PDB file of C-alpha atoms in Angstrom:
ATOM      1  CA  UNK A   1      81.780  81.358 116.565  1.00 69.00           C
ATOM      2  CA  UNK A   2      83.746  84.668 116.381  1.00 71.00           C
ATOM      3  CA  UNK A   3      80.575  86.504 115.858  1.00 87.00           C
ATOM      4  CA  UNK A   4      81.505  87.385 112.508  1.00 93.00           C
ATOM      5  CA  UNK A   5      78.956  86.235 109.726  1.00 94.00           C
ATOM      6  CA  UNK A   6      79.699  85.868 106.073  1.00 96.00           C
ATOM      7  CA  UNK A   7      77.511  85.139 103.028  1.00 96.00           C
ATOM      8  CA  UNK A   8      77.120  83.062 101.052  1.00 96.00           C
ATOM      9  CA  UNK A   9      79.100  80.274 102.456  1.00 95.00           C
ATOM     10  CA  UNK A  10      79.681  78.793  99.099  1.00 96.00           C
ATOM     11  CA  UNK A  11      79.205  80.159  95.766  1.00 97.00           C
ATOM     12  CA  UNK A  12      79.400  78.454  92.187  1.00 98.00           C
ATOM     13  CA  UNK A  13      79.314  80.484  89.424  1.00 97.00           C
ATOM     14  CA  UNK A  14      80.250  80.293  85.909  1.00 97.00           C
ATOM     15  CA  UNK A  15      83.487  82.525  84.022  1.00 97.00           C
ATOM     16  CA  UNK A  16      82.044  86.019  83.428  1.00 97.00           C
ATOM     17  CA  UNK A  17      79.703  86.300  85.978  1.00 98.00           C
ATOM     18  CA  UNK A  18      79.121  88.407  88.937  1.00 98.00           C
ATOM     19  CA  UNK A  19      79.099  87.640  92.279  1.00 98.00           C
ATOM     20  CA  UNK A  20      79.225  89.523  95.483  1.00 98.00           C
ATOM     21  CA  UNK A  21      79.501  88.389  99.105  1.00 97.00           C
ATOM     22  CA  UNK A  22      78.337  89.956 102.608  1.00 97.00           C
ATOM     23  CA  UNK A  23      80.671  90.027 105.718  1.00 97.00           C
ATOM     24  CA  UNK A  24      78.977  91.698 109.082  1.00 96.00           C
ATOM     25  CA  UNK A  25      81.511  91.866 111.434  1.00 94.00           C
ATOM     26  CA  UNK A  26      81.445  92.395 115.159  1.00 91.00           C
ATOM     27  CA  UNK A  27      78.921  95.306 115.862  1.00 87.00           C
ATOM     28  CA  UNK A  28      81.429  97.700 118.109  1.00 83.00           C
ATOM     29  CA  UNK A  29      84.485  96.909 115.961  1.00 88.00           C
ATOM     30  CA  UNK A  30      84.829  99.807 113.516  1.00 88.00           C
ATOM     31  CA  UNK A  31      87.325  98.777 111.025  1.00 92.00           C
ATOM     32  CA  UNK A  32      86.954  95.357 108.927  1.00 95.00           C
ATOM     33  CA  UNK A  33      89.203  93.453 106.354  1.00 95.00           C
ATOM     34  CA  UNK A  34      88.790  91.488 103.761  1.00 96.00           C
ATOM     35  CA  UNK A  35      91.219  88.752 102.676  1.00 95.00           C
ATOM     36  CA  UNK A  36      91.732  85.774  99.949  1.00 95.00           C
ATOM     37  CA  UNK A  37      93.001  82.141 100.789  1.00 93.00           C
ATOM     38  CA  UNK A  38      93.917  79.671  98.605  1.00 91.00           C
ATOM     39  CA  UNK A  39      94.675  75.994  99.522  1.00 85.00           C
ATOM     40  CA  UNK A  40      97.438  75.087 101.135  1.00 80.00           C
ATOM     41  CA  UNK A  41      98.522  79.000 101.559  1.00 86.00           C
ATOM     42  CA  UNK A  42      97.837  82.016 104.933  1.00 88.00           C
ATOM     43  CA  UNK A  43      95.608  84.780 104.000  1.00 91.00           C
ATOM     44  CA  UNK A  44      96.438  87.055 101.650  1.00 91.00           C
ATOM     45  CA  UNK A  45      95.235  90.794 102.169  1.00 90.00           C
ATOM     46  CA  UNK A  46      93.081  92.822 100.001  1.00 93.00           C
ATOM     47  CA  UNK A  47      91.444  95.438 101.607  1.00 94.00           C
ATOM     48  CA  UNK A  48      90.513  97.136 104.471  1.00 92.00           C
ATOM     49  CA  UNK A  49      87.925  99.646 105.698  1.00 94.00           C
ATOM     50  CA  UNK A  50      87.715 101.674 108.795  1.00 92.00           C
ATOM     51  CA  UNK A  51      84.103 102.622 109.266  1.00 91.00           C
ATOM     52  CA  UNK A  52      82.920 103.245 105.857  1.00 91.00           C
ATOM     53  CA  UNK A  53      86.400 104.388 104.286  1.00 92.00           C
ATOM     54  CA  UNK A  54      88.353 102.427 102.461  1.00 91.00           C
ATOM     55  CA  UNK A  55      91.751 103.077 103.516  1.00 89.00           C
ATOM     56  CA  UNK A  56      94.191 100.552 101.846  1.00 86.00           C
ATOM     57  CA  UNK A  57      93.912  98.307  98.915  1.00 88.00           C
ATOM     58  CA  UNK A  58      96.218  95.695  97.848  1.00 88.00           C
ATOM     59  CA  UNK A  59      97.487  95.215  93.845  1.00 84.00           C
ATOM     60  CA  UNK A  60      95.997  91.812  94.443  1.00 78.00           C
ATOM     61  CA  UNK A  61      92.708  94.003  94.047  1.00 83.00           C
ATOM     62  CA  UNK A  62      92.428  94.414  90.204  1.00 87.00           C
ATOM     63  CA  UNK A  63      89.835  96.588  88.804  1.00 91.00           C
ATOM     64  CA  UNK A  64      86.989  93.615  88.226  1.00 95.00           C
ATOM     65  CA  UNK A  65      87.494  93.493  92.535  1.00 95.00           C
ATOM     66  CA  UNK A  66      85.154  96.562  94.213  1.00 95.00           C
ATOM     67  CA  UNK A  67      84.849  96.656  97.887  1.00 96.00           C
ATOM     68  CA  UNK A  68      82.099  98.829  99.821  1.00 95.00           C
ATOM     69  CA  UNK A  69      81.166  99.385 103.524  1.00 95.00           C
ATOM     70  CA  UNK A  70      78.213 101.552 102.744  1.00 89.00           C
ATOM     71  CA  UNK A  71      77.217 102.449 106.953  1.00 85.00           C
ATOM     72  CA  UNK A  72      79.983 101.315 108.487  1.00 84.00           C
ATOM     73  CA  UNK A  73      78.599  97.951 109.507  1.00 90.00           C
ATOM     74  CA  UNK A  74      78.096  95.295 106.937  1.00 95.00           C
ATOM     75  CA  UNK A  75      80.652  94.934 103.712  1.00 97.00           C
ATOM     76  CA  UNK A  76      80.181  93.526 100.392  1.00 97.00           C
ATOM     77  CA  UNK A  77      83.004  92.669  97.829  1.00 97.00           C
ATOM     78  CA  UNK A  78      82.600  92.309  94.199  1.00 97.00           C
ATOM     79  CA  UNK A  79      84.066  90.854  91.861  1.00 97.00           C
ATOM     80  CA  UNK A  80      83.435  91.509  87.961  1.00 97.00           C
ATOM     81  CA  UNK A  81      83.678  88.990  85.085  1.00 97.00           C
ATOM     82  CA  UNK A  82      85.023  86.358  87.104  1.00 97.00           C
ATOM     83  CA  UNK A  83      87.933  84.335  86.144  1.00 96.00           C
ATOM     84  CA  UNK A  84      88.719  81.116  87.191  1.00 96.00           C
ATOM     85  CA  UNK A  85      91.684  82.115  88.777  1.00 94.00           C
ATOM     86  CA  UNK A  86      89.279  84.192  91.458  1.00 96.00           C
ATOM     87  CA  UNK A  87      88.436  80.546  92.460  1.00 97.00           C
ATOM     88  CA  UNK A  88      89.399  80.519  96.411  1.00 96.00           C
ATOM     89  CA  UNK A  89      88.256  80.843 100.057  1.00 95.00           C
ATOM     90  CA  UNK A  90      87.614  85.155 100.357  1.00 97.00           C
ATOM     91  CA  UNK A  91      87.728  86.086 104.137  1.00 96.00           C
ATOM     92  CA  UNK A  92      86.318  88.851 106.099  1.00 96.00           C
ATOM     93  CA  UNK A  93      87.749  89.918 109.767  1.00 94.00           C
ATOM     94  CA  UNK A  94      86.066  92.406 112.457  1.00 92.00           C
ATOM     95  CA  UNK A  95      89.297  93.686 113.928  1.00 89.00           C
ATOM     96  CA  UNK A  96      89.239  95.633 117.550  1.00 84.00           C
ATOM     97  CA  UNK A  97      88.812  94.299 120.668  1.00 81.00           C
ATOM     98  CA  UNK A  98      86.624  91.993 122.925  1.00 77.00           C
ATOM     99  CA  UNK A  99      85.231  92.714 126.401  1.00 75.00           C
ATOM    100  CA  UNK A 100      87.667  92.180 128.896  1.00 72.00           C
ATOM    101  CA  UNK A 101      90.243  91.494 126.173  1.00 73.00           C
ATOM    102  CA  UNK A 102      92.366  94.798 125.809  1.00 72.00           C
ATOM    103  CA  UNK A 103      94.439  93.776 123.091  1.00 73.00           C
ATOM    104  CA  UNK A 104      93.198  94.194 119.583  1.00 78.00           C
ATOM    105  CA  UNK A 105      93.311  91.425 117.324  1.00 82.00           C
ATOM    106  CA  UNK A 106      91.250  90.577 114.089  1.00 87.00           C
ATOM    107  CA  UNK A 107      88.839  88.094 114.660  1.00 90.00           C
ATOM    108  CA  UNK A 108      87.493  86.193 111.071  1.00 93.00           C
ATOM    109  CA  UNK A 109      84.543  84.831 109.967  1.00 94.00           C
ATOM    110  CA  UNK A 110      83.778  81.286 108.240  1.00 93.00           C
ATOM    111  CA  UNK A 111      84.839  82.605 104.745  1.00 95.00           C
ATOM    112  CA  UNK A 112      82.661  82.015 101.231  1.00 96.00           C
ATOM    113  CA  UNK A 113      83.932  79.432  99.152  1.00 96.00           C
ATOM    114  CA  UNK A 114      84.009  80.889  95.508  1.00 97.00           C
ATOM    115  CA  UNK A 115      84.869  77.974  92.773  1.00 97.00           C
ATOM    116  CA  UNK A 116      84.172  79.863  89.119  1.00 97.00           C
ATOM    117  CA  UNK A 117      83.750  76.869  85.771  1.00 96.00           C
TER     118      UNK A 117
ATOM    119  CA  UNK B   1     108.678  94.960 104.306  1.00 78.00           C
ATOM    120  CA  UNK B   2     107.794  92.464 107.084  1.00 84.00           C
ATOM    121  CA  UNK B   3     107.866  88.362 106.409  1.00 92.00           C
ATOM    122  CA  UNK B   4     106.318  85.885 108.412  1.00 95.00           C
ATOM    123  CA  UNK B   5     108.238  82.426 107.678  1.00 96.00           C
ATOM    124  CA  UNK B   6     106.692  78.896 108.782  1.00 96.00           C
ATOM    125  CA  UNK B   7     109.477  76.524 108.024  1.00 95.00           C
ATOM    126  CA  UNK B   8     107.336  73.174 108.675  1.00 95.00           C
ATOM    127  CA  UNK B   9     104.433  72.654 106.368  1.00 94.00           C
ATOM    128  CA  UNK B  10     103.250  69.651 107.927  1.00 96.00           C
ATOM    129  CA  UNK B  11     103.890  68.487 111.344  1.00 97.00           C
ATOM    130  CA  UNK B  12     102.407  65.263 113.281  1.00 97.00           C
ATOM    131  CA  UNK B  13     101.744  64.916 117.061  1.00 97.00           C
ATOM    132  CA  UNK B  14     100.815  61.443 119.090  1.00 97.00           C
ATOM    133  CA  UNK B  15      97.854  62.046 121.507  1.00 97.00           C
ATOM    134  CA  UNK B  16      98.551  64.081 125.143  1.00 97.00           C
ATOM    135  CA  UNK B  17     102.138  64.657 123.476  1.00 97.00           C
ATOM    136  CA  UNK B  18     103.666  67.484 122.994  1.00 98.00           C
ATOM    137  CA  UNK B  19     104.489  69.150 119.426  1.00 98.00           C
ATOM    138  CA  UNK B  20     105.745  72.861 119.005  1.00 98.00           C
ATOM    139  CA  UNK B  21     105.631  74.630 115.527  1.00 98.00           C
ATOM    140  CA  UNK B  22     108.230  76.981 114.736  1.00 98.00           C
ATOM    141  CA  UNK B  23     107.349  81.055 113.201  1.00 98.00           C
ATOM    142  CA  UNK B  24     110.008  83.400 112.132  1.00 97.00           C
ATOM    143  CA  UNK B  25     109.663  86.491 111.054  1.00 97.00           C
ATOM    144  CA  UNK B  26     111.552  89.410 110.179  1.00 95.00           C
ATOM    145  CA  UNK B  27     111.139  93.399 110.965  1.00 93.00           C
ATOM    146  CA  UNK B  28     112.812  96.567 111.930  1.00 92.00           C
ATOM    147  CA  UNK B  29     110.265  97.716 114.124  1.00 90.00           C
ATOM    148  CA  UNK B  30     110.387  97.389 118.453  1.00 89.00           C
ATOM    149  CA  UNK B  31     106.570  97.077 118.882  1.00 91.00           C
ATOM    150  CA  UNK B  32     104.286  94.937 117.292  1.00 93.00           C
ATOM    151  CA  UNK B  33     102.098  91.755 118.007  1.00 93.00           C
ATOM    152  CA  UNK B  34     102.586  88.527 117.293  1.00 95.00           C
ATOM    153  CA  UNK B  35      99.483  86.102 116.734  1.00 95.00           C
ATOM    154  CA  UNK B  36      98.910  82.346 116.045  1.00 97.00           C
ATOM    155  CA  UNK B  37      95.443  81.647 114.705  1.00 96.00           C
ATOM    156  CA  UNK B  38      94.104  77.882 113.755  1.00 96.00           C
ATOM    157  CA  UNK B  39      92.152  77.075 111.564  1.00 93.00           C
ATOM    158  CA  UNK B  40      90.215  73.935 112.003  1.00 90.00           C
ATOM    159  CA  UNK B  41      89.204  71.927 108.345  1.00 84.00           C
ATOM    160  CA  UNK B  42      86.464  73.328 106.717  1.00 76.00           C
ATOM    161  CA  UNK B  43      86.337  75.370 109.937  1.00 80.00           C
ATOM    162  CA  UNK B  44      86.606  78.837 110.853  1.00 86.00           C
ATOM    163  CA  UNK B  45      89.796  80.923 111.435  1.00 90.00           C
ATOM    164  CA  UNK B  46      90.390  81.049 115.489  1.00 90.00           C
ATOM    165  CA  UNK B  47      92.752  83.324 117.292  1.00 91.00           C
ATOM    166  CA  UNK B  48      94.539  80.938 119.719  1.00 94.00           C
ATOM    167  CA  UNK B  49      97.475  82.959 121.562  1.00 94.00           C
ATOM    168  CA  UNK B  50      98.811  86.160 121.256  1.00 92.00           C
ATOM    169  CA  UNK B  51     102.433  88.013 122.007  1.00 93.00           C
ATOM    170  CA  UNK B  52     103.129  91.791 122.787  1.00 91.00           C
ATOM    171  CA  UNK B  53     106.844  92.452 121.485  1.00 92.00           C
ATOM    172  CA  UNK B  54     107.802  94.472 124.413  1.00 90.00           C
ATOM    173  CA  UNK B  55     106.216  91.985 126.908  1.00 88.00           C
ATOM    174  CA  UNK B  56     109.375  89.394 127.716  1.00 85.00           C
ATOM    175  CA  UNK B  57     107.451  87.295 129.625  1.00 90.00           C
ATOM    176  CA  UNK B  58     105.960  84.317 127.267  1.00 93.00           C
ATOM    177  CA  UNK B  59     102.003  84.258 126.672  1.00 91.00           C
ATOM    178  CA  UNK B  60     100.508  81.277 128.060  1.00 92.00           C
ATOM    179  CA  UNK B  61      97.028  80.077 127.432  1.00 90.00           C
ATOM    180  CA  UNK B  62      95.667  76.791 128.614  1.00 93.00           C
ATOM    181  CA  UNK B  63      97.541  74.160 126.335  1.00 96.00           C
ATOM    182  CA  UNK B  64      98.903  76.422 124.458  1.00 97.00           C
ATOM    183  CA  UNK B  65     102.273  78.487 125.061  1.00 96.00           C
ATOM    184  CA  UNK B  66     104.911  80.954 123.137  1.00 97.00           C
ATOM    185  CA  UNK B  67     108.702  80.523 123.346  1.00 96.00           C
ATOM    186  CA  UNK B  68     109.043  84.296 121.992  1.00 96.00           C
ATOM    187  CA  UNK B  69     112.687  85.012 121.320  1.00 95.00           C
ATOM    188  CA  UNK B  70     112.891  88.534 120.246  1.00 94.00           C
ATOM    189  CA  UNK B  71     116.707  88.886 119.254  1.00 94.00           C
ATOM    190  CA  UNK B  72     116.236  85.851 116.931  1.00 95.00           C
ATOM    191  CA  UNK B  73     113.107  87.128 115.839  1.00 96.00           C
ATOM    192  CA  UNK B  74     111.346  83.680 116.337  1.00 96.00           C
ATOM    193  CA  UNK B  75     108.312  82.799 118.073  1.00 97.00           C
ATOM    194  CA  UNK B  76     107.098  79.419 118.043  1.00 97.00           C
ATOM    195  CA  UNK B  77     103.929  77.294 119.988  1.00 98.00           C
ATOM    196  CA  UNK B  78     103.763  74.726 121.675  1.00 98.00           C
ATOM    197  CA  UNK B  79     100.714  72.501 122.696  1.00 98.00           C
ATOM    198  CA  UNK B  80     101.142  70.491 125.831  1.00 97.00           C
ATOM    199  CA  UNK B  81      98.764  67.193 126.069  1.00 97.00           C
ATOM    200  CA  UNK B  82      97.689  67.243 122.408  1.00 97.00           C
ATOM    201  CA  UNK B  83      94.038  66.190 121.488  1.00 97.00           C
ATOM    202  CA  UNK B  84      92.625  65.187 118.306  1.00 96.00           C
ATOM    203  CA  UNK B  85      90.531  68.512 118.140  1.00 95.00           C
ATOM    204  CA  UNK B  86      94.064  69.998 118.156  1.00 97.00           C
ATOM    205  CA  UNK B  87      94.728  69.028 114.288  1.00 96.00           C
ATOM    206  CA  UNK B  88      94.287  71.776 112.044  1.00 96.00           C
ATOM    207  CA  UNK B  89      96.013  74.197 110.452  1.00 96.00           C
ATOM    208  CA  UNK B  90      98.071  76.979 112.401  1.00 97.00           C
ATOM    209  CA  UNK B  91      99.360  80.172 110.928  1.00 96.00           C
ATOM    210  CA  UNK B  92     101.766  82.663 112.465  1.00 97.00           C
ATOM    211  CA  UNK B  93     100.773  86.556 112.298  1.00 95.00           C
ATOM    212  CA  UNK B  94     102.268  89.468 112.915  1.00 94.00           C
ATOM    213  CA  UNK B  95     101.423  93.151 112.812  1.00 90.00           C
ATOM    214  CA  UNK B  96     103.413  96.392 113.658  1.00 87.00           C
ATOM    215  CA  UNK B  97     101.719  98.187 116.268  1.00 84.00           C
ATOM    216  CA  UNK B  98     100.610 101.044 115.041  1.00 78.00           C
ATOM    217  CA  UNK B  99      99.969  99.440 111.350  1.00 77.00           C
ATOM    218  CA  UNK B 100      96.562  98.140 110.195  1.00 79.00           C
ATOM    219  CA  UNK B 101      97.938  94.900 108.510  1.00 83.00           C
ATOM    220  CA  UNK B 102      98.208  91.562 109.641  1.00 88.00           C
ATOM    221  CA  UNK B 103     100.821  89.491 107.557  1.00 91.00           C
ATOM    222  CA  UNK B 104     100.594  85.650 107.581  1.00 92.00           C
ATOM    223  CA  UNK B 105     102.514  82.835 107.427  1.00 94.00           C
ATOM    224  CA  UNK B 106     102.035  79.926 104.523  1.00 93.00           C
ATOM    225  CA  UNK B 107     100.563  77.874 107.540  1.00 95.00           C
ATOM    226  CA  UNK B 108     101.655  74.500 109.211  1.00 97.00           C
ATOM    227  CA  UNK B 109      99.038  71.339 108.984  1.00 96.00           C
ATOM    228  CA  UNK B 110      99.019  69.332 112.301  1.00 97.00           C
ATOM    229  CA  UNK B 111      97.476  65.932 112.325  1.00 97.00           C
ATOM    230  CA  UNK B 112      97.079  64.388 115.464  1.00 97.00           C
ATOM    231  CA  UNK B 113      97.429  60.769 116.095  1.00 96.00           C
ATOM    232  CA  UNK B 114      95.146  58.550 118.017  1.00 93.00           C
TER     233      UNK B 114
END
């Protein structure tokens, strides 16, 4: 356990729907990413936050995609009208660094399984 | 733009063998990081070993070990006495050191033979 939590673990959900997942990431890391996996492939970035800012935003992120990191802790992602190409493994990461560990490094959590039918 | 290039999409290792997967990537910066994370099936992403470019000596950790070349831009691991909680897959990472971005690799699967 990296000590990052995501929510849900698993989501079904139907084309057109909403759905939006938590990530809370490690409590002293201040910035936090968010990524999409599909099978076989790394992750793919989308966004990242440090503190509540969202500094960077890949063109993977189309308009139905909304990010927010409201305190600077916890993060939600969004995603609009869902398509079933949005179907895929969506990835949060606490990135800083550990005690007694120096170097920075992101550190993920388990990831919520979206499938949209 | 920085790639990160895993060359072997499946690899296969008998037990307490030894199997090394091959990373390559490509930049024009000096300083950056180097990462390999596994990630177990169904399992969450782990950060297994980690490289500072300007560091030559090779990180080590456990069963696990870098053969960082910097001039060739390559950076591979290699697990000594492999055990079945070894199979997974294994991605290569890299980030510039003063950027906020991580880039993966496409991943390599190891399965590991009883």
């Amino acid at each position: 356990d990296t000590g990052v939590s995501q929510n849900p673990r698993h989501k079904i959900t139907k084309r057109g729907q909403n759905v939006t997942f938590r990530c809370d990431p490690i409590s002293e890391h201040n910035r936090l990413y968010w990524y999409r996996q599909t099978l076989g492939q790394g992750p793919e970035f989308l966004t990242y936050f440090q503190n509540e800012a969202q500094l960077e935003k890949s063109r993977l992120l189309s308009d139905r995609f909304s990010a927010e990191r409201p305190k600077g802790s916890f993060s939600t992602l969004e995603i609009q009208r869902t398509e079933q190409g949005d179907s895929a493994m969506y990835l949060c990461a606490s990135y800083g660094s550990l005690a007694g560990d120096p170097i920075a490094a992101q550190y993920f959590g388990p990831g919520t399984r979206l499938l949209v039918l | 733009a920085q790639t990160v290039t895993q060359s072997q999409p499946e690899m296969s290792v008998q037990e307490a063998e030894t199997v090394t997967l091959s990373c390559t990537y490509d930049t024009s910066e000096s300083d950056y990081y180097l990462f390999w994370y596994k990630q177990p099936p169904s399992r969450q992403m782990i950060l297994v070993i980690r490289q500072e470019a300007y560091k030559q000596q090779n990180a080590t950790e456990n069963r696990f070990s870098v053969n960082f070349q910097k001039a060739a831009k390559s950076f591979s691991l290699k697990i000594s006495d492999s055990q079945l909680g070894d199979a997974a897959m294994y991605f290569c990472a890299y980030r510039s050191a003063g950027g906020f971005k991580t880039i993966f690799g496409a991943g390599t699967r190891l399965f590991v033979k009883a």
